[in-house]
Amino acid sequence: MARKKTKNAVEAPLRPVEPGPHWSELREGDRVSVRLVPGFETGGRVSAVTPDRTVVWVDLDGGRGRTLLHCSDGVEILPA
């Protein structure tokens, strides 16, 4: 049985990739509050942001390390 091939399937994104409006205001050194899942929130400081504002590196408070956050991860990053 032959399988259907989807044309240009590789070119289509899996989901739209657009950062939230507040992501465009994030700058290196900003204090932020990171909401990973409902009920889990932590603080940190922005250590790097990509030019297109889709990826943000945050140094988490309390020595919990550095984490990379992508706008499609379903994470909220708010100014603290």
mmCIF file of C-alpha atoms in Angstrom:
data_model
loop_
_atom_site.group_PDB
_atom_site.id
_atom_site.type_symbol
_atom_site.label_atom_id
_atom_site.label_comp_id
_atom_site.label_asym_id
_atom_site.label_seq_id
_atom_site.Cartn_x
_atom_site.Cartn_y
_atom_site.Cartn_z
ATOM 1 C CA MET A 1 0.000 0.000 0.000
ATOM 2 C CA ALA A 2 1.468 3.341 -1.042
ATOM 3 C CA ARG A 3 1.810 6.132 1.466
ATOM 4 C CA LYS A 4 0.724 9.662 0.748
ATOM 5 C CA LYS A 5 3.532 12.142 0.581
ATOM 6 C CA THR A 6 2.986 15.675 1.739
ATOM 7 C CA LYS A 7 4.664 18.187 -0.500
ATOM 8 C CA ASN A 8 6.933 20.697 1.205
ATOM 9 C CA ALA A 9 6.348 19.072 4.614
ATOM 10 C CA VAL A 10 9.936 19.823 5.612
ATOM 11 C CA GLU A 11 9.481 23.536 4.944
ATOM 12 C CA ALA A 12 6.360 23.933 7.061
ATOM 13 C CA PRO A 13 6.940 24.753 10.753
ATOM 14 C CA LEU A 14 5.382 22.435 13.306
ATOM 15 C CA ARG A 15 3.767 25.396 15.038
ATOM 16 C CA PRO A 16 3.984 29.155 14.665
ATOM 17 C CA VAL A 17 7.085 30.610 16.230
ATOM 18 C CA GLU A 18 6.415 34.103 17.467
ATOM 19 C CA PRO A 19 7.578 35.481 20.781
ATOM 20 C CA GLY A 20 5.093 37.187 23.085
ATOM 21 C CA PRO A 21 4.974 40.977 22.874
ATOM 22 C CA HIS A 22 6.918 41.420 26.118
ATOM 23 C CA TRP A 23 9.785 39.232 24.825
ATOM 24 C CA SER A 24 10.795 42.035 22.434
ATOM 25 C CA GLU A 25 11.526 44.284 25.424
ATOM 26 C CA LEU A 26 13.874 41.838 27.172
ATOM 27 C CA ARG A 27 17.497 42.919 27.422
ATOM 28 C CA GLU A 28 20.615 41.312 28.808
ATOM 29 C CA GLY A 29 20.790 41.923 32.572
ATOM 30 C CA ASP A 30 17.010 42.377 33.090
ATOM 31 C CA ARG A 31 15.452 40.808 36.207
ATOM 32 C CA VAL A 32 12.612 38.500 35.177
ATOM 33 C CA SER A 33 10.034 36.136 36.591
ATOM 34 C CA VAL A 34 9.789 32.830 34.720
ATOM 35 C CA ARG A 35 6.540 30.830 34.781
ATOM 36 C CA LEU A 36 7.394 27.351 33.557
ATOM 37 C CA VAL A 37 4.090 25.624 34.353
ATOM 38 C CA PRO A 38 1.044 26.778 36.315
ATOM 39 C CA GLY A 39 2.050 26.979 39.951
ATOM 40 C CA PHE A 40 5.828 26.966 39.320
ATOM 41 C CA GLU A 41 7.455 30.368 39.112
ATOM 42 C CA THR A 42 11.059 31.357 39.642
ATOM 43 C CA GLY A 43 13.180 34.458 39.294
ATOM 44 C CA GLY A 44 16.323 35.102 37.369
ATOM 45 C CA ARG A 45 18.361 37.449 35.236
ATOM 46 C CA VAL A 46 18.471 37.493 31.414
ATOM 47 C CA SER A 47 21.973 36.532 30.307
ATOM 48 C CA ALA A 48 21.403 36.497 26.529
ATOM 49 C CA VAL A 49 18.694 37.090 23.917
ATOM 50 C CA THR A 50 18.784 36.152 20.238
ATOM 51 C CA PRO A 51 18.332 39.003 17.726
ATOM 52 C CA ASP A 52 14.910 37.687 16.643
ATOM 53 C CA ARG A 53 13.821 37.460 20.330
ATOM 54 C CA THR A 54 12.667 33.835 20.039
ATOM 55 C CA VAL A 55 15.285 32.435 22.452
ATOM 56 C CA VAL A 56 16.255 33.768 25.880
ATOM 57 C CA TRP A 57 18.934 32.468 28.261
ATOM 58 C CA VAL A 58 18.120 33.053 31.940
ATOM 59 C CA ASP A 59 20.414 32.614 34.956
ATOM 60 C CA LEU A 60 18.008 31.276 37.570
ATOM 61 C CA ASP A 61 18.086 32.550 41.163
ATOM 62 C CA GLY A 62 19.407 30.417 43.990
ATOM 63 C CA GLY A 63 22.243 28.859 41.990
ATOM 64 C CA ARG A 64 19.838 26.712 39.958
ATOM 65 C CA GLY A 65 21.839 27.230 36.788
ATOM 66 C CA ARG A 66 21.269 28.739 33.389
ATOM 67 C CA THR A 67 18.343 27.710 31.206
ATOM 68 C CA LEU A 68 17.459 28.248 27.565
ATOM 69 C CA LEU A 69 13.843 29.214 26.913
ATOM 70 C CA HIS A 70 12.226 29.210 23.468
ATOM 71 C CA CYS A 71 9.049 31.142 22.694
ATOM 72 C CA SER A 72 7.262 27.942 21.605
ATOM 73 C CA ASP A 73 7.969 26.218 24.952
ATOM 74 C CA GLY A 74 4.820 27.664 26.502
ATOM 75 C CA VAL A 75 6.868 29.596 29.054
ATOM 76 C CA GLU A 76 6.051 33.082 30.285
ATOM 77 C CA ILE A 77 8.897 35.505 30.971
ATOM 78 C CA LEU A 78 7.762 38.673 32.700
ATOM 79 C CA PRO A 79 9.731 41.659 33.965
ATOM 80 C CA ALA A 80 10.301 41.372 37.725
#
